[in-house]
Tab-separated table of C-alpha atoms in Angstrom:
chain	number	residue	atom	x	y	z
A	713	ASP	CA	104.313	92.513	81.449
A	714	THR	CA	104.709	96.280	81.614
A	715	GLY	CA	104.346	96.728	85.358
A	716	VAL	CA	101.461	97.804	87.558
A	717	SER	CA	98.620	99.397	85.629
A	718	GLN	CA	96.013	101.710	87.141
A	719	ASN	CA	92.863	103.031	85.534
A	720	PRO	CA	91.653	105.651	85.145
A	721	ARG	CA	94.624	108.017	85.482
A	722	HIS	CA	92.362	110.902	86.421
A	723	LYS	CA	88.844	111.051	87.786
A	724	ILE	CA	86.766	114.128	88.527
A	725	THR	CA	83.532	113.484	90.327
A	726	LYS	CA	80.842	115.413	92.123
A	727	ARG	CA	80.526	115.139	95.855
A	728	GLY	CA	78.221	112.299	96.800
A	729	GLN	CA	78.916	110.179	93.732
A	730	ASN	CA	80.507	106.734	93.821
A	731	VAL	CA	83.795	106.014	92.074
A	732	THR	CA	85.724	102.827	91.336
A	733	PHE	CA	89.389	102.460	90.481
A	734	ARG	CA	91.093	99.434	89.008
A	735	CYS	CA	94.599	98.078	89.525
A	736	ASP	CA	96.271	95.340	87.488
A	737	PRO	CA	99.397	94.151	89.310
A	738	ILE	CA	102.410	92.393	87.872
A	739	SER	CA	101.032	88.977	87.047
A	740	GLU	CA	103.314	86.863	89.222
A	741	HIS	CA	103.002	89.108	92.297
A	742	ASN	CA	100.953	87.639	95.132
A	743	ARG	CA	100.713	90.801	97.200
A	744	LEU	CA	98.776	93.919	96.287
A	745	TYR	CA	98.622	97.164	98.242
A	746	TRP	CA	96.574	100.335	98.066
A	747	TYR	CA	97.974	103.650	99.293
A	748	ARG	CA	96.664	107.197	99.272
A	749	GLN	CA	98.836	110.275	98.832
A	750	THR	CA	97.746	113.833	99.471
A	751	LEU	CA	99.665	116.965	98.544
A	752	GLY	CA	102.883	117.389	100.491
A	753	GLN	CA	102.612	114.017	102.189
A	754	GLY	CA	104.026	110.585	101.613
A	755	PRO	CA	101.852	107.641	100.622
A	756	GLU	CA	99.625	106.316	103.438
A	757	PHE	CA	98.731	102.649	103.679
A	758	LEU	CA	95.084	101.797	103.039
A	759	THR	CA	94.825	98.038	102.600
A	760	TYR	CA	96.690	94.909	101.561
A	761	PHE	CA	95.832	91.647	99.781
A	762	GLN	CA	97.690	88.409	99.639
A	763	ASN	CA	96.203	86.613	96.656
A	764	GLU	CA	92.441	87.147	97.056
A	765	ALA	CA	92.468	87.589	100.836
A	766	GLN	CA	92.293	91.111	102.255
A	767	LEU	CA	94.545	90.803	105.289
A	768	GLU	CA	94.656	94.308	106.698
A	769	LYS	CA	92.728	97.550	106.441
A	770	SER	CA	93.913	100.872	107.785
A	771	ARG	CA	91.672	102.929	110.020
A	772	LEU	CA	91.924	105.491	107.194
A	773	LEU	CA	89.650	103.180	105.207
A	774	SER	CA	86.222	104.276	106.388
A	775	ASP	CA	83.010	102.376	105.758
A	776	ARG	CA	82.636	104.281	102.497
A	777	PHE	CA	85.718	102.553	101.111
A	778	SER	CA	85.797	98.964	99.918
A	779	ALA	CA	88.449	97.004	98.093
A	780	GLU	CA	88.314	93.641	96.387
A	781	ARG	CA	90.692	91.346	94.607
A	782	PRO	CA	88.635	88.584	93.027
A	783	LYS	CA	90.601	85.486	92.052
A	784	GLY	CA	93.788	87.104	93.275
A	785	SER	CA	94.348	89.021	90.053
A	786	PHE	CA	93.255	92.642	89.517
A	787	SER	CA	91.878	94.740	92.356
A	788	THR	CA	89.233	97.432	92.608
A	789	LEU	CA	88.909	100.232	95.131
A	790	GLU	CA	85.457	101.780	95.465
A	791	ILE	CA	84.591	104.964	97.293
A	792	GLN	CA	80.924	105.554	97.996
A	793	ARG	CA	79.352	108.963	98.615
A	794	THR	CA	82.602	110.779	97.862
A	795	GLU	CA	83.605	113.788	99.948
A	796	GLN	CA	86.016	116.603	99.100
A	797	GLY	CA	88.471	115.153	101.615
A	798	ASP	CA	88.740	112.055	99.424
A	799	SER	CA	90.587	114.081	96.789
A	800	ALA	CA	94.022	112.492	96.545
A	801	MET	CA	96.278	110.279	94.462
A	802	TYR	CA	95.392	106.621	94.935
A	803	LEU	CA	98.389	104.369	94.392
A	804	CYS	CA	98.428	100.645	93.857
A	805	ALA	CA	101.544	98.528	94.296
A	806	SER	CA	102.408	94.857	94.062
A	807	SER	CA	105.207	92.619	95.251
A	808	PRO	CA	106.121	88.959	95.287
A	809	LEU	CA	106.094	87.052	98.544
A	810	GLY	CA	109.195	87.904	100.523
A	811	GLY	CA	110.544	90.384	98.006
A	812	ILE	CA	109.662	93.668	99.680
A	813	SER	CA	112.813	94.116	101.715
A	814	TYR	CA	115.334	93.851	98.897
A	815	TYR	CA	113.421	95.170	95.939
A	816	GLY	CA	110.546	97.164	97.373
A	817	TYR	CA	107.170	97.324	95.768
A	818	THR	CA	106.403	98.165	92.176
A	819	PHE	CA	103.978	101.069	92.171
A	820	GLY	CA	101.553	102.019	89.458
A	821	SER	CA	101.276	105.608	88.237
A	822	GLY	CA	98.215	106.190	90.374
A	823	THR	CA	94.691	107.487	89.913
A	824	ARG	CA	94.213	111.138	90.767
A	825	LEU	CA	90.768	111.744	92.223
A	826	THR	CA	89.273	115.225	92.404
A	827	VAL	CA	85.966	115.629	94.192
A	828	VAL	CA	84.176	118.880	93.348
B	162	ASP	CA	101.652	110.001	114.882
B	163	GLN	CA	104.368	110.543	112.289
B	164	GLN	CA	106.671	107.573	112.804
B	165	VAL	CA	108.885	108.427	109.831
B	166	LYS	CA	109.894	112.041	109.323
B	167	GLN	CA	111.770	113.883	106.638
B	168	ASN	CA	112.293	117.303	108.115
B	169	SER	CA	113.727	118.987	105.037
B	170	PRO	CA	110.977	119.710	102.496
B	171	SER	CA	113.522	120.605	99.828
B	172	LEU	CA	117.210	120.430	98.940
B	173	SER	CA	119.092	122.161	96.152
B	174	VAL	CA	122.562	121.046	95.002
B	175	GLN	CA	124.925	121.655	92.131
B	176	GLU	CA	125.517	118.972	89.524
B	177	GLY	CA	128.481	116.797	90.466
B	178	ARG	CA	128.244	117.524	94.185
B	179	ILE	CA	126.894	115.270	96.908
B	180	SER	CA	123.210	115.215	97.825
B	181	ILE	CA	122.372	114.108	101.354
B	182	LEU	CA	118.766	113.389	102.222
B	183	ASN	CA	117.851	112.701	105.823
B	184	CYS	CA	115.165	110.693	107.562
B	185	ASP	CA	114.316	110.110	111.224
B	186	TYR	CA	112.088	107.450	112.718
B	187	THR	CA	110.608	106.720	116.093
B	188	ASN	CA	109.643	103.024	116.073
B	189	SER	CA	112.516	100.716	116.995
B	190	MET	CA	110.561	97.739	115.589
B	191	PHE	CA	111.144	98.779	111.992
B	192	ASP	CA	113.269	96.067	110.373
B	193	TYR	CA	113.898	97.456	106.882
B	194	PHE	CA	114.227	100.937	105.501
B	195	LEU	CA	113.733	101.861	101.873
B	196	TRP	CA	114.186	104.927	99.692
B	197	TYR	CA	111.887	105.737	96.801
B	198	LYS	CA	112.145	108.372	94.088
B	199	LYS	CA	109.082	109.957	92.527
B	200	TYR	CA	108.786	112.023	89.362
B	201	PRO	CA	105.648	114.085	88.701
B	202	ALA	CA	102.703	112.083	87.341
B	203	GLU	CA	104.445	108.770	88.074
B	204	GLY	CA	104.330	106.334	90.943
B	205	PRO	CA	107.267	106.054	93.358
B	206	THR	CA	110.212	103.968	92.138
B	207	PHE	CA	112.290	101.852	94.492
B	208	LEU	CA	115.908	103.004	94.841
B	209	ILE	CA	117.703	101.200	97.641
B	210	SER	CA	117.024	99.500	100.963
B	211	ILE	CA	118.873	98.634	104.143
B	212	SER	CA	118.270	96.067	106.835
B	213	SER	CA	118.144	97.228	110.444
B	214	ILE	CA	121.090	94.931	111.199
B	215	LYS	CA	123.379	96.836	108.827
B	216	ASP	CA	124.735	100.352	108.894
B	217	LYS	CA	125.502	100.896	105.221
B	218	ASN	CA	124.333	99.732	101.820
B	219	GLU	CA	125.713	100.953	98.517
B	220	ASP	CA	124.389	100.697	94.975
B	221	GLY	CA	126.261	102.678	92.360
B	222	ARG	CA	125.896	106.395	93.076
B	223	PHE	CA	123.476	105.739	95.940
B	224	THR	CA	124.488	104.888	99.506
B	225	VAL	CA	122.189	104.585	102.481
B	226	PHE	CA	123.520	104.919	106.015
B	227	LEU	CA	121.647	103.772	109.110
B	228	ASN	CA	122.345	104.970	112.653
B	229	LYS	CA	120.100	102.850	114.860
B	230	SER	CA	121.054	104.507	118.114
B	231	ALA	CA	119.999	107.873	116.709
B	232	LYS	CA	117.057	106.377	114.766
B	233	HIS	CA	118.341	108.188	111.724
B	234	LEU	CA	119.097	107.248	108.148
B	235	SER	CA	120.432	109.167	105.214
B	236	LEU	CA	120.682	108.742	101.466
B	237	HIS	CA	123.831	109.980	99.754
B	238	ILE	CA	123.896	110.557	96.014
B	239	VAL	CA	127.360	111.050	94.543
B	240	PRO	CA	127.790	112.627	92.070
B	241	SER	CA	124.400	114.290	91.753
B	242	GLN	CA	122.954	114.630	88.259
B	243	PRO	CA	120.109	116.808	86.944
B	244	GLY	CA	118.103	113.643	86.259
B	245	ASP	CA	118.119	112.961	89.994
B	246	SER	CA	115.775	115.920	90.491
B	247	ALA	CA	112.648	114.367	92.007
B	248	VAL	CA	110.838	113.837	95.295
B	249	TYR	CA	112.581	111.327	97.556
B	250	PHE	CA	110.643	109.335	100.136
B	251	CYS	CA	112.043	107.417	103.041
B	252	ALA	CA	109.949	104.406	104.097
B	253	ALA	CA	110.112	101.836	106.864
B	254	GLN	CA	108.785	98.303	107.179
B	255	LEU	CA	107.509	96.970	110.489
B	256	ALA	CA	108.365	93.398	111.392
B	257	ASN	CA	105.533	91.518	113.033
B	258	ALA	CA	105.863	89.487	116.188
B	259	GLY	CA	106.883	86.415	114.216
B	260	GLY	CA	109.816	88.244	112.663
B	261	THR	CA	108.311	88.319	109.196
B	262	SER	CA	106.419	91.050	107.454
B	263	TYR	CA	103.819	91.376	104.756
B	264	GLY	CA	105.385	94.561	103.490
B	265	LYS	CA	103.293	97.407	104.855
B	266	LEU	CA	105.390	100.560	104.569
B	267	THR	CA	105.265	103.784	106.551
B	268	PHE	CA	106.469	106.732	104.469
B	269	GLY	CA	107.968	110.079	105.351
B	270	GLN	CA	106.636	113.300	103.866
B	271	GLY	CA	109.249	113.469	101.154
B	272	THR	CA	112.091	115.820	100.199
B	273	ILE	CA	112.158	117.626	96.859
B	274	LEU	CA	115.674	117.391	95.421
B	275	THR	CA	116.706	119.843	92.711
B	276	VAL	CA	120.057	119.331	91.011
B	277	HIS	CA	121.200	122.377	89.056
B	278	PRO	CA	123.396	121.963	85.939
């Protein structure tokens, strides 16, 4: 297992198009998180899964955003009708149950979205 | 509402000297604090954490200090090396009412550390 994998690494899309990102967490990790990072800011929490259940969504996640984690394995984040304000780095992270405090998450390298 | 703040956007130090990165927070319900390092084009990497019931945690060249009364924590890197040049993020975890947490983190804005040879 080589860590958290995110695809694609870069995505350029026209305003109004839909995009989907994929995250493959570390296989034994139950928890999966999505964050968004814009220039000059730290990562901002978007949503969290424990196994296949989506347990919390940030108010940052508008109706145009949807995330899934079928069968508690990989996750997808879809943005519909993209806007220029959606341009950001989208980070996925995973952790085992109870491991966050001592060892933190393991982040993927992110997907950089540019909406033109 | 920025609950975790890193007020210094950048810090420059000489190789071999101490780097001190600072972080302030406002929510007294945070139960763990973590530091992450981020290189360009990579995701953040976990460095070190500290529980809110402790005031110091050390791991090799990295030490984190927590001052709960001041709601302030700092990361000390001694000695600093050029490979430490990166963006450093402070993050905090909020305990829920049951005393456990699912791991949602609130991050500061980051400090760019540059270590000169």
